[in-house]
CSV table of C-alpha atoms and ligand atoms in Angstrom, one decimal:
chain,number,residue,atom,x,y,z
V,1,UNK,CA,9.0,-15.8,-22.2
V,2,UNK,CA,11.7,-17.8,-22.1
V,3,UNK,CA,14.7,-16.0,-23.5
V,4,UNK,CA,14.6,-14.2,-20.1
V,5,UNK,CA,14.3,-16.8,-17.9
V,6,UNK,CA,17.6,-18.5,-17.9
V,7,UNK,CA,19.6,-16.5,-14.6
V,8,UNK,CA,16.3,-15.9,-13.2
V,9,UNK,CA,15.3,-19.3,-13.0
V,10,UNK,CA,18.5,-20.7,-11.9
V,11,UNK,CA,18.2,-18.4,-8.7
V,12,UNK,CA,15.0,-19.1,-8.6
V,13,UNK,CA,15.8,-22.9,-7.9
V,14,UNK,CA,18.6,-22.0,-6.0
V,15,UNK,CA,16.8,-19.7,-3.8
V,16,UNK,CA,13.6,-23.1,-3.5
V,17,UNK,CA,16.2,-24.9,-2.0
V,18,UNK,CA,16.3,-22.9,1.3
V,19,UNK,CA,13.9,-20.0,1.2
V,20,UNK,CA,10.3,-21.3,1.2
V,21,UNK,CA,8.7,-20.6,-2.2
V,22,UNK,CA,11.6,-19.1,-3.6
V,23,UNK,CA,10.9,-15.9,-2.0
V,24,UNK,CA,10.6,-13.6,1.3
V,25,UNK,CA,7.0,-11.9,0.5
V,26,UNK,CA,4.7,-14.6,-0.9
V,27,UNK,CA,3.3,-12.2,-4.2
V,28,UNK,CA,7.1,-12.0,-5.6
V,29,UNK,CA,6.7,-15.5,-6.7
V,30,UNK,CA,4.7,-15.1,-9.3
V,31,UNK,CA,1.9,-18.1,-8.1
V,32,UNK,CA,-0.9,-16.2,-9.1
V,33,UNK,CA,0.5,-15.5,-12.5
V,34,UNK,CA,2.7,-18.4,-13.2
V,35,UNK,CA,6.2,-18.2,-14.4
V,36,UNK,CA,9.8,-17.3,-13.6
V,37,UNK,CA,10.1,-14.5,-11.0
V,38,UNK,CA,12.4,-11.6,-12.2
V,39,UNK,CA,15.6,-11.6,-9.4
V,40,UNK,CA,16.4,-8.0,-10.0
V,41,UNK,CA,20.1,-6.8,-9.8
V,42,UNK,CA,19.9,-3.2,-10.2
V,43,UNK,CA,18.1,-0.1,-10.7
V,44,UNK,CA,18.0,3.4,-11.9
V,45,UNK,CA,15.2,6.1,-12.5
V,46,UNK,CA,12.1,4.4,-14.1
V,47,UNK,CA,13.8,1.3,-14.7
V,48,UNK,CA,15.2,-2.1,-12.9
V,49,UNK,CA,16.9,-4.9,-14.6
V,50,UNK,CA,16.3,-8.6,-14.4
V,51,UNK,CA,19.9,-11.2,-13.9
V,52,UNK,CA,19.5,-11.6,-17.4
V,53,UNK,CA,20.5,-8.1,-18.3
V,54,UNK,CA,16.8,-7.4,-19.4
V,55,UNK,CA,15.6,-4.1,-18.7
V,56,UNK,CA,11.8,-3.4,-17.9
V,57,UNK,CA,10.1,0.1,-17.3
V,58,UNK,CA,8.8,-0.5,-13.1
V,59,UNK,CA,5.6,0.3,-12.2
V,60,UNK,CA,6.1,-1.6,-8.9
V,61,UNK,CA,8.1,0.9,-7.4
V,62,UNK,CA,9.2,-1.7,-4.6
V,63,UNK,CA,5.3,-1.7,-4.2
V,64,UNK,CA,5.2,1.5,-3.6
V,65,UNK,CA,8.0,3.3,-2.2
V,66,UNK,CA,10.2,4.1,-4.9
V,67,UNK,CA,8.1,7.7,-5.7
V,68,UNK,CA,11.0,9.5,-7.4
V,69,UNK,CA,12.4,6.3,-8.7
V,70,UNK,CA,15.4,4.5,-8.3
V,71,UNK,CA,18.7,6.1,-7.2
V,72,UNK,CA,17.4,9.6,-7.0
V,73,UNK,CA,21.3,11.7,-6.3
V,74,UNK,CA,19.3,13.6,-3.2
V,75,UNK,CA,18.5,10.2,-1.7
V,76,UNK,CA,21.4,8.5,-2.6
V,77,UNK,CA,23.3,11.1,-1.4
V,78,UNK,CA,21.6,11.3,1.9
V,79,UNK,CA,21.9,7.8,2.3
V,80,UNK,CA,25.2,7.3,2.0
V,81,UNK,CA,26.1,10.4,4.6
V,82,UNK,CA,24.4,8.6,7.1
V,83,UNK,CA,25.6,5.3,6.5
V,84,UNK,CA,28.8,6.6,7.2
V,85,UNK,CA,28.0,7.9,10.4
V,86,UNK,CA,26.8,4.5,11.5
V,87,UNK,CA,24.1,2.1,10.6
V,88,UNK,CA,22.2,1.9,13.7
V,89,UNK,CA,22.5,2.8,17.3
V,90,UNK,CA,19.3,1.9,19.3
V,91,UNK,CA,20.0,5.6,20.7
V,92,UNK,CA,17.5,8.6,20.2
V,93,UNK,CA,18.9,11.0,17.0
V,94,UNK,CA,17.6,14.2,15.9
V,95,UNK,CA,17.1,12.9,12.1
V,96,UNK,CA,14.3,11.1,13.6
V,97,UNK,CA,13.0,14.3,15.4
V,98,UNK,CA,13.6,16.2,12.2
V,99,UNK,CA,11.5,13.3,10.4
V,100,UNK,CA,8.7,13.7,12.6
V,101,UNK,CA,8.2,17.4,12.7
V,102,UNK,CA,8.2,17.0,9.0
V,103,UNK,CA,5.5,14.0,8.9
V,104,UNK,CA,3.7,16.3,11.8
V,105,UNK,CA,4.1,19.2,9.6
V,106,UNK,CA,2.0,17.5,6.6
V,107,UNK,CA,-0.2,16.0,8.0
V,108,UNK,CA,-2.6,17.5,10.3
V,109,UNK,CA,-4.5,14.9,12.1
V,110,UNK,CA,-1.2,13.3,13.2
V,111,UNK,CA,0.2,15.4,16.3
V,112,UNK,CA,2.3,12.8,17.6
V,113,UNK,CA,4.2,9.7,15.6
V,114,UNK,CA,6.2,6.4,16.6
V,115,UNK,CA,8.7,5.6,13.9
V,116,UNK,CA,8.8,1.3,13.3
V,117,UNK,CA,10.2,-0.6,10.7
V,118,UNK,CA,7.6,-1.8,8.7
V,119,UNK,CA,3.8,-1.2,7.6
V,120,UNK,CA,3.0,-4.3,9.6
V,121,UNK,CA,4.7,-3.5,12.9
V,122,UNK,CA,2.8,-0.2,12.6
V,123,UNK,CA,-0.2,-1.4,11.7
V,124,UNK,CA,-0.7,-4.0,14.7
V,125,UNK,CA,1.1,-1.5,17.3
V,126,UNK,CA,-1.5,1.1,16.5
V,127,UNK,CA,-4.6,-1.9,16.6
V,128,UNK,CA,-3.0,-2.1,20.3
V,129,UNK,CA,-3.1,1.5,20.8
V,130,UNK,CA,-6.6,1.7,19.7
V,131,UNK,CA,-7.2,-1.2,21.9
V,132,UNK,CA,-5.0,0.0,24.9
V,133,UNK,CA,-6.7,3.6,24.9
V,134,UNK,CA,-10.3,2.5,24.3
V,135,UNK,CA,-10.4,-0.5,26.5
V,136,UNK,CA,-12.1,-2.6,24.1
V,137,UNK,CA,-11.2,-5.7,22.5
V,138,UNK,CA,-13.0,-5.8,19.1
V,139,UNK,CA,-11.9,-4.2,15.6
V,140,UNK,CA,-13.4,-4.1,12.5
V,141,UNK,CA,-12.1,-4.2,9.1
V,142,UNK,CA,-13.0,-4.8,5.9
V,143,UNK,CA,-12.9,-7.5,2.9
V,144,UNK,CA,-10.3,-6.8,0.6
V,145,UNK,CA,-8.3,-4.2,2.9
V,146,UNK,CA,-4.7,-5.7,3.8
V,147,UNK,CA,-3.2,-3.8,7.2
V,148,UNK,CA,-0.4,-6.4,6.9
V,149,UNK,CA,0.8,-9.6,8.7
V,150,UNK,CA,-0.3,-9.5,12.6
V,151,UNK,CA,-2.3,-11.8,13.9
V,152,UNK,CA,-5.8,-10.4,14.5
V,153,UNK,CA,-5.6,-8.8,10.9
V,154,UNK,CA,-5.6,-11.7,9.1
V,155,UNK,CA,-9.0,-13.0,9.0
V,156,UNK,CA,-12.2,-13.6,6.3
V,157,UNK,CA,-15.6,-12.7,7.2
V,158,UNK,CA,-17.7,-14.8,9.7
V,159,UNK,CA,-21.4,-15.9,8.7
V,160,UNK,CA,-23.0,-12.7,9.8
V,161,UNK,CA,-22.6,-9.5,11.6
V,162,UNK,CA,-23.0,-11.4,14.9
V,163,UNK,CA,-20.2,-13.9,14.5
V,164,UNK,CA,-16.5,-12.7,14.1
V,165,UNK,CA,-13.8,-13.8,11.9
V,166,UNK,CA,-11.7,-16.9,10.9
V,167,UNK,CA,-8.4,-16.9,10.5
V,168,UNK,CA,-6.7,-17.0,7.2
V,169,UNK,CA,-3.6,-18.3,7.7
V,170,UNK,CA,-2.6,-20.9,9.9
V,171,UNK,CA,-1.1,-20.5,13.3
V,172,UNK,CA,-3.8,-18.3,14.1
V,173,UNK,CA,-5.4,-19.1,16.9
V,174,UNK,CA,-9.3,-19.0,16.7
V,175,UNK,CA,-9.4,-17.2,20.0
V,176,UNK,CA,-7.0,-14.8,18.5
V,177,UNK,CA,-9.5,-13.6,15.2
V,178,UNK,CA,-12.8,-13.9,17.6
V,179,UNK,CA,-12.7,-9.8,17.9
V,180,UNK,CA,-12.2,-9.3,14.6
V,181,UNK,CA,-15.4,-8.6,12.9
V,182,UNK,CA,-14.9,-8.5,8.5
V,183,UNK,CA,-17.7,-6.3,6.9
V,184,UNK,CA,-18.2,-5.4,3.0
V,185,UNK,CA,-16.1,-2.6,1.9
V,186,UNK,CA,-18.5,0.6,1.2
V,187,UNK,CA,-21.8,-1.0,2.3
V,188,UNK,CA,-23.3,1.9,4.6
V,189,UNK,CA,-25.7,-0.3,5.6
V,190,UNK,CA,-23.6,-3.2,7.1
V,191,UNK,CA,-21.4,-0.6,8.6
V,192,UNK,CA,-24.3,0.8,10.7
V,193,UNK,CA,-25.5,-2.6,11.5
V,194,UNK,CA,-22.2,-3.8,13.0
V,195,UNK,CA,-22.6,-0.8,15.0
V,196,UNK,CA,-26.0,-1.3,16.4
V,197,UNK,CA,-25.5,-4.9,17.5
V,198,UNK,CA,-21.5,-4.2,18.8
V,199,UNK,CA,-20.6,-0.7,19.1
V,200,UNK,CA,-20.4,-0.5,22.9
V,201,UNK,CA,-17.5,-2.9,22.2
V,202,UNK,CA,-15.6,-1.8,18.9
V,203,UNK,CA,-11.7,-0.4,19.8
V,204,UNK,CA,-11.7,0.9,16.6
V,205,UNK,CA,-12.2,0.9,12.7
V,206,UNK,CA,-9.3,0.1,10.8
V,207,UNK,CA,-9.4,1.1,6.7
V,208,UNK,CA,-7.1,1.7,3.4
V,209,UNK,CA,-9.1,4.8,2.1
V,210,UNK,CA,-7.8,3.3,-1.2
V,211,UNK,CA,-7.7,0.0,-1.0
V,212,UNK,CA,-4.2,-0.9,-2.7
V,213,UNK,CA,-4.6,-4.8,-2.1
V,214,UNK,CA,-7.8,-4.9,-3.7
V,215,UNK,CA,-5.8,-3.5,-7.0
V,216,UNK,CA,-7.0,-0.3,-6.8
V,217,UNK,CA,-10.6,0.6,-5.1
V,218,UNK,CA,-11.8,3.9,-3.1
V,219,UNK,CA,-13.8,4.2,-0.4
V,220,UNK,CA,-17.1,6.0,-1.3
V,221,UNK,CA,-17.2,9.5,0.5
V,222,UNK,CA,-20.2,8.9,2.1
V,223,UNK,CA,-18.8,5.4,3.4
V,224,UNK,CA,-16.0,7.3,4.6
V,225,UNK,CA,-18.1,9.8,6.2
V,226,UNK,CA,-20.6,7.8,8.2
V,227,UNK,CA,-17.1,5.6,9.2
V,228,UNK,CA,-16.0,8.5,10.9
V,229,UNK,CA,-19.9,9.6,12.2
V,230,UNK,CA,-19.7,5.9,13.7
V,231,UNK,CA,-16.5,5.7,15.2
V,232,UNK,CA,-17.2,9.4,17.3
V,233,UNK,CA,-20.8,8.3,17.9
V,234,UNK,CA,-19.9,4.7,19.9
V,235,UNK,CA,-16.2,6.3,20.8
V,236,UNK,CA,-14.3,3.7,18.7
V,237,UNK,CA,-11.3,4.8,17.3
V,238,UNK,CA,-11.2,5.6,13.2
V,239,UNK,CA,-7.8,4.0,11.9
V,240,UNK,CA,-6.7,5.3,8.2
V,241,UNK,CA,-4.2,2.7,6.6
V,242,UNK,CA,-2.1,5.2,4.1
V,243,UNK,CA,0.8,2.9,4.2
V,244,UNK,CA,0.4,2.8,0.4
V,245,UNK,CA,-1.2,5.9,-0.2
V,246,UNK,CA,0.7,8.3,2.4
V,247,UNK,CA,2.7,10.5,1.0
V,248,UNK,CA,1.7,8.6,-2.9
V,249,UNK,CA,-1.5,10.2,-4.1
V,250,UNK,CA,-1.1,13.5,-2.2
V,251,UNK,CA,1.5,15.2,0.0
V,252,UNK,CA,-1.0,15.0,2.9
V,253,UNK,CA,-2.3,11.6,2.2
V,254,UNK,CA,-5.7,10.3,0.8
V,255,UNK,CA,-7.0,11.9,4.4
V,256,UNK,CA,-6.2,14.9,2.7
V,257,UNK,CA,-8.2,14.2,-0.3
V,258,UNK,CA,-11.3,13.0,1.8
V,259,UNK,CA,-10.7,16.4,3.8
V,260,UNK,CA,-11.9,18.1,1.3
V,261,UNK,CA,-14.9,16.8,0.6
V,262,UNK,CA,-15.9,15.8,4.2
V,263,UNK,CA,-15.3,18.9,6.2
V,264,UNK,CA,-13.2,18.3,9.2
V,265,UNK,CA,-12.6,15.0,8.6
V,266,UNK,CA,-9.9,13.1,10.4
V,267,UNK,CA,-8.8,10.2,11.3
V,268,UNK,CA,-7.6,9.4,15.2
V,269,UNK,CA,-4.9,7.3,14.3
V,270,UNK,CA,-2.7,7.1,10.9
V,271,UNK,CA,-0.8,3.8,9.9
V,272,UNK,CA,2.1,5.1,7.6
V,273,UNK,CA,4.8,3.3,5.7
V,274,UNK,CA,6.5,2.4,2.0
V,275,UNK,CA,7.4,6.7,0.8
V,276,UNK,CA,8.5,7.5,4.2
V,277,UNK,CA,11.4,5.1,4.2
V,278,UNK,CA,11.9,6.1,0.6
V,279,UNK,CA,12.6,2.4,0.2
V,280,UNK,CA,14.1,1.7,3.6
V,281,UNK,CA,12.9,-0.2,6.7
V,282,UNK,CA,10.6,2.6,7.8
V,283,UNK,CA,7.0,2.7,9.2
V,284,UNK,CA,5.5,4.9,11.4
V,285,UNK,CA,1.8,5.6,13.4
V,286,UNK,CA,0.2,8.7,14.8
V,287,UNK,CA,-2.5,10.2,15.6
V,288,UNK,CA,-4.0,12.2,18.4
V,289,UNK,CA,-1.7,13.5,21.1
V,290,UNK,CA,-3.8,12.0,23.8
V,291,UNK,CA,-4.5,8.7,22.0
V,292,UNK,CA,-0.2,8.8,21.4
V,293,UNK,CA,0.4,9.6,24.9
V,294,UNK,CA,-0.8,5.8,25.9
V,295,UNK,CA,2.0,4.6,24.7
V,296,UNK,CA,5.2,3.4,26.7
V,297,UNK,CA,7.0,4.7,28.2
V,298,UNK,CA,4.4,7.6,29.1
V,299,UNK,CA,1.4,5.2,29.3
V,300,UNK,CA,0.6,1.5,29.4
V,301,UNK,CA,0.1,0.6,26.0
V,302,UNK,CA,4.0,-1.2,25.1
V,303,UNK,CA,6.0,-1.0,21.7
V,304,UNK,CA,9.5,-1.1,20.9
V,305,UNK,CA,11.9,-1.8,18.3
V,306,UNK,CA,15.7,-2.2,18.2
V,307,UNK,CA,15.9,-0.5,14.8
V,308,UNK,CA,13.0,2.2,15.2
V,309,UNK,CA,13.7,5.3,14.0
V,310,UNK,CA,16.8,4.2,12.0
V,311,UNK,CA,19.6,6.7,10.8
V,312,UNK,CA,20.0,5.3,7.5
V,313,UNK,CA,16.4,4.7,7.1
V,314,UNK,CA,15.4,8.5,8.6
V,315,UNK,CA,18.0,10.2,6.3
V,316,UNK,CA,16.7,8.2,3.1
V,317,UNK,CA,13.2,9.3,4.2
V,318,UNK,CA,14.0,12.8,5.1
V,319,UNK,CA,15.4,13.2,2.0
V,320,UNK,CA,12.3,11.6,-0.3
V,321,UNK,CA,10.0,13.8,1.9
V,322,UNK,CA,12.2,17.0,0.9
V,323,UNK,CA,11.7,16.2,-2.9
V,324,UNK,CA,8.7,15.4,-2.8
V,325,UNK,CA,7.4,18.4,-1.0
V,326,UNK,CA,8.7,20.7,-3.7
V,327,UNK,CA,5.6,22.6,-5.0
V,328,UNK,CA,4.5,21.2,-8.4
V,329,UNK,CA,5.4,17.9,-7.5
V,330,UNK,CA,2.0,16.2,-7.3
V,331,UNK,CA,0.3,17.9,-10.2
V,332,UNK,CA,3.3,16.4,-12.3
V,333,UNK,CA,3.2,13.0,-11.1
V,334,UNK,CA,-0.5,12.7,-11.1
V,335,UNK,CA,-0.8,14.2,-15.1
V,336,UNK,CA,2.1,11.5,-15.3
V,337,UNK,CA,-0.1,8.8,-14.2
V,338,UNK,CA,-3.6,10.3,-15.7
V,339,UNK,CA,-1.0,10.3,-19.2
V,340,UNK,CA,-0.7,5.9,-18.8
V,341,UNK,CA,-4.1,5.3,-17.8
V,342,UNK,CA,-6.1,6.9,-20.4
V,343,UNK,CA,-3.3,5.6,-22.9
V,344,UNK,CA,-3.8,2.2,-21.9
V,345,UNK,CA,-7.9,3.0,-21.7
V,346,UNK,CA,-7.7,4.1,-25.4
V,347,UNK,CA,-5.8,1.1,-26.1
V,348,UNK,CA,-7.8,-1.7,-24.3
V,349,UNK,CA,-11.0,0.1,-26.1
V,350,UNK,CA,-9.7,0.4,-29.6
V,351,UNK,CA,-8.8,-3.9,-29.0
V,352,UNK,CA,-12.7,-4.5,-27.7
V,353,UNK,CA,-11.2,-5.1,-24.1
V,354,UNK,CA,-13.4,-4.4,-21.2
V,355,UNK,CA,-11.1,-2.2,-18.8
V,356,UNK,CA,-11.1,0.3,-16.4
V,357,UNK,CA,-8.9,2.3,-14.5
V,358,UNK,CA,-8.5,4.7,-11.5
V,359,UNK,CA,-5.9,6.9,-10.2
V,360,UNK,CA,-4.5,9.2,-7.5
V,361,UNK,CA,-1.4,10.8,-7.7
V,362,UNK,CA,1.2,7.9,-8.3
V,363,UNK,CA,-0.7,5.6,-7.7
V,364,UNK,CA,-3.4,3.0,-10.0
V,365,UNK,CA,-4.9,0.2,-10.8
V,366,UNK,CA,-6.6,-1.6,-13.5
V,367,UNK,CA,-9.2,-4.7,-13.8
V,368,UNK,CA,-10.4,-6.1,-17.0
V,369,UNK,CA,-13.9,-5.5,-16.1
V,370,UNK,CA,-16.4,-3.1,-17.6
V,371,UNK,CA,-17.0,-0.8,-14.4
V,372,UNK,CA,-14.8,-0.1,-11.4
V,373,UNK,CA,-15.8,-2.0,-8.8
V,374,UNK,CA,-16.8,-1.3,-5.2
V,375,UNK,CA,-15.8,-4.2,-3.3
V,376,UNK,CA,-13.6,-7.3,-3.6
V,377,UNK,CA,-16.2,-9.3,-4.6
V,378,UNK,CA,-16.7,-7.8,-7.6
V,379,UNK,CA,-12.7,-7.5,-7.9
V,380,UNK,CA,-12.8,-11.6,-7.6
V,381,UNK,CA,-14.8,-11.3,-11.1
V,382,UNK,CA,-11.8,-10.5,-13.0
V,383,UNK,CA,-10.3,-13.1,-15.3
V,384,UNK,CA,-7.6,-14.2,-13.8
V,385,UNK,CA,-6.3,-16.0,-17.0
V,386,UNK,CA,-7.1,-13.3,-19.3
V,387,UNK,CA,-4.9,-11.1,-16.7
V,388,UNK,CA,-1.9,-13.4,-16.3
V,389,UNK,CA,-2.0,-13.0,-20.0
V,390,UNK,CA,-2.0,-9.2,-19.8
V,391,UNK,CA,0.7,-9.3,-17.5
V,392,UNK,CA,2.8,-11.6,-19.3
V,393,UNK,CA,2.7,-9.9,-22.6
V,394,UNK,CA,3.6,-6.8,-21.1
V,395,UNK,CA,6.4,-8.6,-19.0
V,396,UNK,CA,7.9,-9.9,-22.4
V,397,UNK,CA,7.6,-6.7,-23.9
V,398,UNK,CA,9.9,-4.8,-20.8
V,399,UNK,CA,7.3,-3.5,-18.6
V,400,UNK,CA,6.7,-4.3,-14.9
V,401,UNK,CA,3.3,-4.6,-13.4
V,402,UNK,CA,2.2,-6.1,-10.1
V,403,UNK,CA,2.3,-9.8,-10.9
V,404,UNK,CA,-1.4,-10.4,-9.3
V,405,UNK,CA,-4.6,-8.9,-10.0
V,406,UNK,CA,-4.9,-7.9,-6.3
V,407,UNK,CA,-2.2,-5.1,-6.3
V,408,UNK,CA,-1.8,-1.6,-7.0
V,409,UNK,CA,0.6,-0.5,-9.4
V,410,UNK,CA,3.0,2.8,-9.0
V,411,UNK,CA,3.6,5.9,-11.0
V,412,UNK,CA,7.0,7.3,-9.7
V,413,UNK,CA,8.8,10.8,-10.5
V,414,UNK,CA,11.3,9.0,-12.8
V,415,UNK,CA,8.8,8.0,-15.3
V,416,UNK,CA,8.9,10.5,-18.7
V,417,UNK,CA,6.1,10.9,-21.1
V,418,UNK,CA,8.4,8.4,-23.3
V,419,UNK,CA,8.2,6.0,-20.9
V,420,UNK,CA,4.8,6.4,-20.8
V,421,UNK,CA,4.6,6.3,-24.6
V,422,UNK,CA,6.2,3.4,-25.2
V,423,UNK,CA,4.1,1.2,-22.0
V,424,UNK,CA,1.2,2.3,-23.7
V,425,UNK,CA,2.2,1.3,-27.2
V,426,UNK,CA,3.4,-2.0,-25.9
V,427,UNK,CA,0.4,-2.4,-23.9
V,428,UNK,CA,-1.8,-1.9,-27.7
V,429,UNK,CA,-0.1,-5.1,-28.7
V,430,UNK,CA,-0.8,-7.3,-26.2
V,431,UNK,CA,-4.5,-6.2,-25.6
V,432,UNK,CA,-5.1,-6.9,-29.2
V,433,UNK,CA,-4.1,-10.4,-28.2
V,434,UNK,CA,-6.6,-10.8,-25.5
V,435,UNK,CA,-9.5,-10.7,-27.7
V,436,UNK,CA,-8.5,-13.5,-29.9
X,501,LIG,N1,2.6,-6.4,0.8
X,501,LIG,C1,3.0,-6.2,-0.6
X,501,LIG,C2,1.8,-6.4,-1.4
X,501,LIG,N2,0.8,-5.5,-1.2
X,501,LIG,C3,4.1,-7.1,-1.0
X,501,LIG,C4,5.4,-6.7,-0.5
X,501,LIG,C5,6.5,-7.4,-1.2
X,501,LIG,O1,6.4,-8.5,-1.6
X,501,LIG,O2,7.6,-6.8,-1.3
């Protein structure tokens, strides 16, 4: 590891010095893995490159975002139009009118959209919605699902169904977390039970239909089903969370996918984010016309943001969502992605590894368990060291994974079947390693 650590970790104590941790999003400092965190000066196509010159094959994608890779000459191109016309003007433009027919356009449960800035601004603006337009005051979420930073998201499980949560982080206040109410991810059963003792109250149910910060775990159909059975039933609000997989693992989101095998099925409200903004500041939640309607300055419910609906941001998304809706595109990307996880299967099984894998679209995870799990539980049962080690021999060997066993990784457009290739034979070498 260390012949690569030299400029990184000279930033890296530079940036200690005055940014806490090294870092502005807590998972870029590598804690959970240990080591040097990669400061990355540049990018192109599949690939970033570290301030030592090293060059690694990215499967973060800027966690997401990057779905036709880096520097794509339709984005860039975009981008650098609009910057020209100005940065920002806190002023209505019809890029962002053009962004939201487009979003409107593909997605069918979303009739009307707020542009923000990022997946946590939307997330906690569309908890007040839900809250605003039901007139209730509890939510309910679920172990493992991340909905970002706001206040009354971050909180663990309380002993039973009839106590809410606790707070996570500090500077939360207790009364702040009481209406949050944490349940198992796809238990049916605990689901209904929440219901039964609290549903007169429940503003709304708030979900990632994959959940992306559990690595990589989908709800169950039938989970997904009675969610939305129970939601219309005690007229709480169903919240999908496709800030990862919006626009990533289908054009018209997972809701699409679930569409298809739950007929009708919708969500009221859509939290959107990451491939929207192409890899600008850009967020966004929608939903039902007369759920959207609440908000200011038509209804009561308030939300604002100096630099909502951003020209730079709106162009580098318009022009993502223009690519990306090109017919083909999916089928590529997923085959793409189905191409490195059945590599890396094959290779984890010919070393005696216990691994599995799942995928949609661009996007995947992997645990070194023998089943996929259902919960984050049973994602906590993961070897942590035997990860770190994963994801240090790989990091040696040029290719960059999400540097905790919590997080998704990304399949962008960029990637070739080389690319792909040579991950996978890299990945044969350092699984061997694991089982010595
Ligand atoms: N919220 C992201 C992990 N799911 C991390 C974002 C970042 O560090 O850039």
């Amino acid at each position: 590891m260390t012949h690569s650590t030299d400029r990184n970790q000279a930033l890296f104590e530079r940036a200690k010095a005055l940014i806490p941790g090294g870092v502005n999003s807590p998972v870029r400092a590598f804690r959970a893995v240990g080591g040097t965190p990669r400061f990355i000066t540049r990018a192109q196509g599949a690939y970033i490159w570290d301030a030592n010159g090293k060059r690694y094959t990215d499967y973060i994608g800027s966690w997401g975002p990057m779905i036709l890779g880096h520097g794509h000459p339709a984005v860039l191109e975009a981008v650098q139009k609009a910057a020209v016309d100005g940065f920002s003007f806190g002023a209505p433009t019809e890029r962002e009118v053009e962004l939201a027919e487009a979003i409107v356009r593909l997605v069918p449960s979303i009739e009307m959209i707020r542009l923000v800035s990022s997946g946590t601004e939307a997330g906690m603006s569309a908890i007040r919605l839900a809250r605003g337009a039901t007139g209730r005051s509890k939510i309910i979420k679920f172990n493992g699902c991340y909905h970002g930073h706001a206040d009354s998201l971050l909180v663990k499980a309380g002993s039973g169904l009839a106590t809410f949560g606790h707070a996570t982080s500090a500077g939360v206040p207790p009364e702040v977390v009481q209406h949050t109410l944490v349940l198992e991810y796809n238990d049916v059963a605990q689901l209904e039970e929440a219901f039964a003792l609290h549903g007169k109250e429940v503003a709304c149910v708030i979900m990632e239909p994959i959940a992306g910060n559990m690595n990589f775990v989908r709800a169950s159909t039938p989970f997904m089903r009675r969610a939305r059975e129970l939601c219309t039933q005690h007229g709480a609000l169903l919240v999908i969370d496709e800030v990862m997989t919006g626009f990533r693992v289908a054009l018209g989101g997972a809701q699409s996918i679930y569409a298809q095998q739950i007929p009708g099925f919708k969500p009221d409200l859509t939290v959107l984010g990451k491939v929207i903004g192409g890899g600008m500041p850009l967020a966004a939640f929608g939903g039902r016309r007369d759920l959207m309607e609440q908000l200011a300055p038509l209804g009561p419910v308030y939300q604002a943001g100096t630099l909502s609906g951003n020209p730079v941001a709106t162009a580098c998304g318009l022009a993502t969502l223009a690519e990306i809706s090109k017919p083909g595109f999916y089928d590529q990307l997923a085959t793409r992605t189905r191409q490195l996880t059945s590599g890396l299967t094959a290779a984890a099984r010919a070393a005696g590894v216990d691994f599995c894998t799942d995928s949609e679209g661009g996007m995947f995870g992997f645990f070194l368990l023998p089943a996929l799990p259902q919960n984050y539980p049973t994602v906590l049962g993961t070897d942590g060291a035997r990860f770190n080690r994963l994801f240090h021999g790989l990091l040696d060997a040029g290719v960059y994974t999400a540097p905790a066993l919590y997080e998704a990784c990304f399949v962008s457009a960029a990637h070739t079947e080389e690319d792909v290739a040579a991950t996978v034979a890299a990945a044969e070498q350092v699984l061997q390693t694991l089982t010595k």
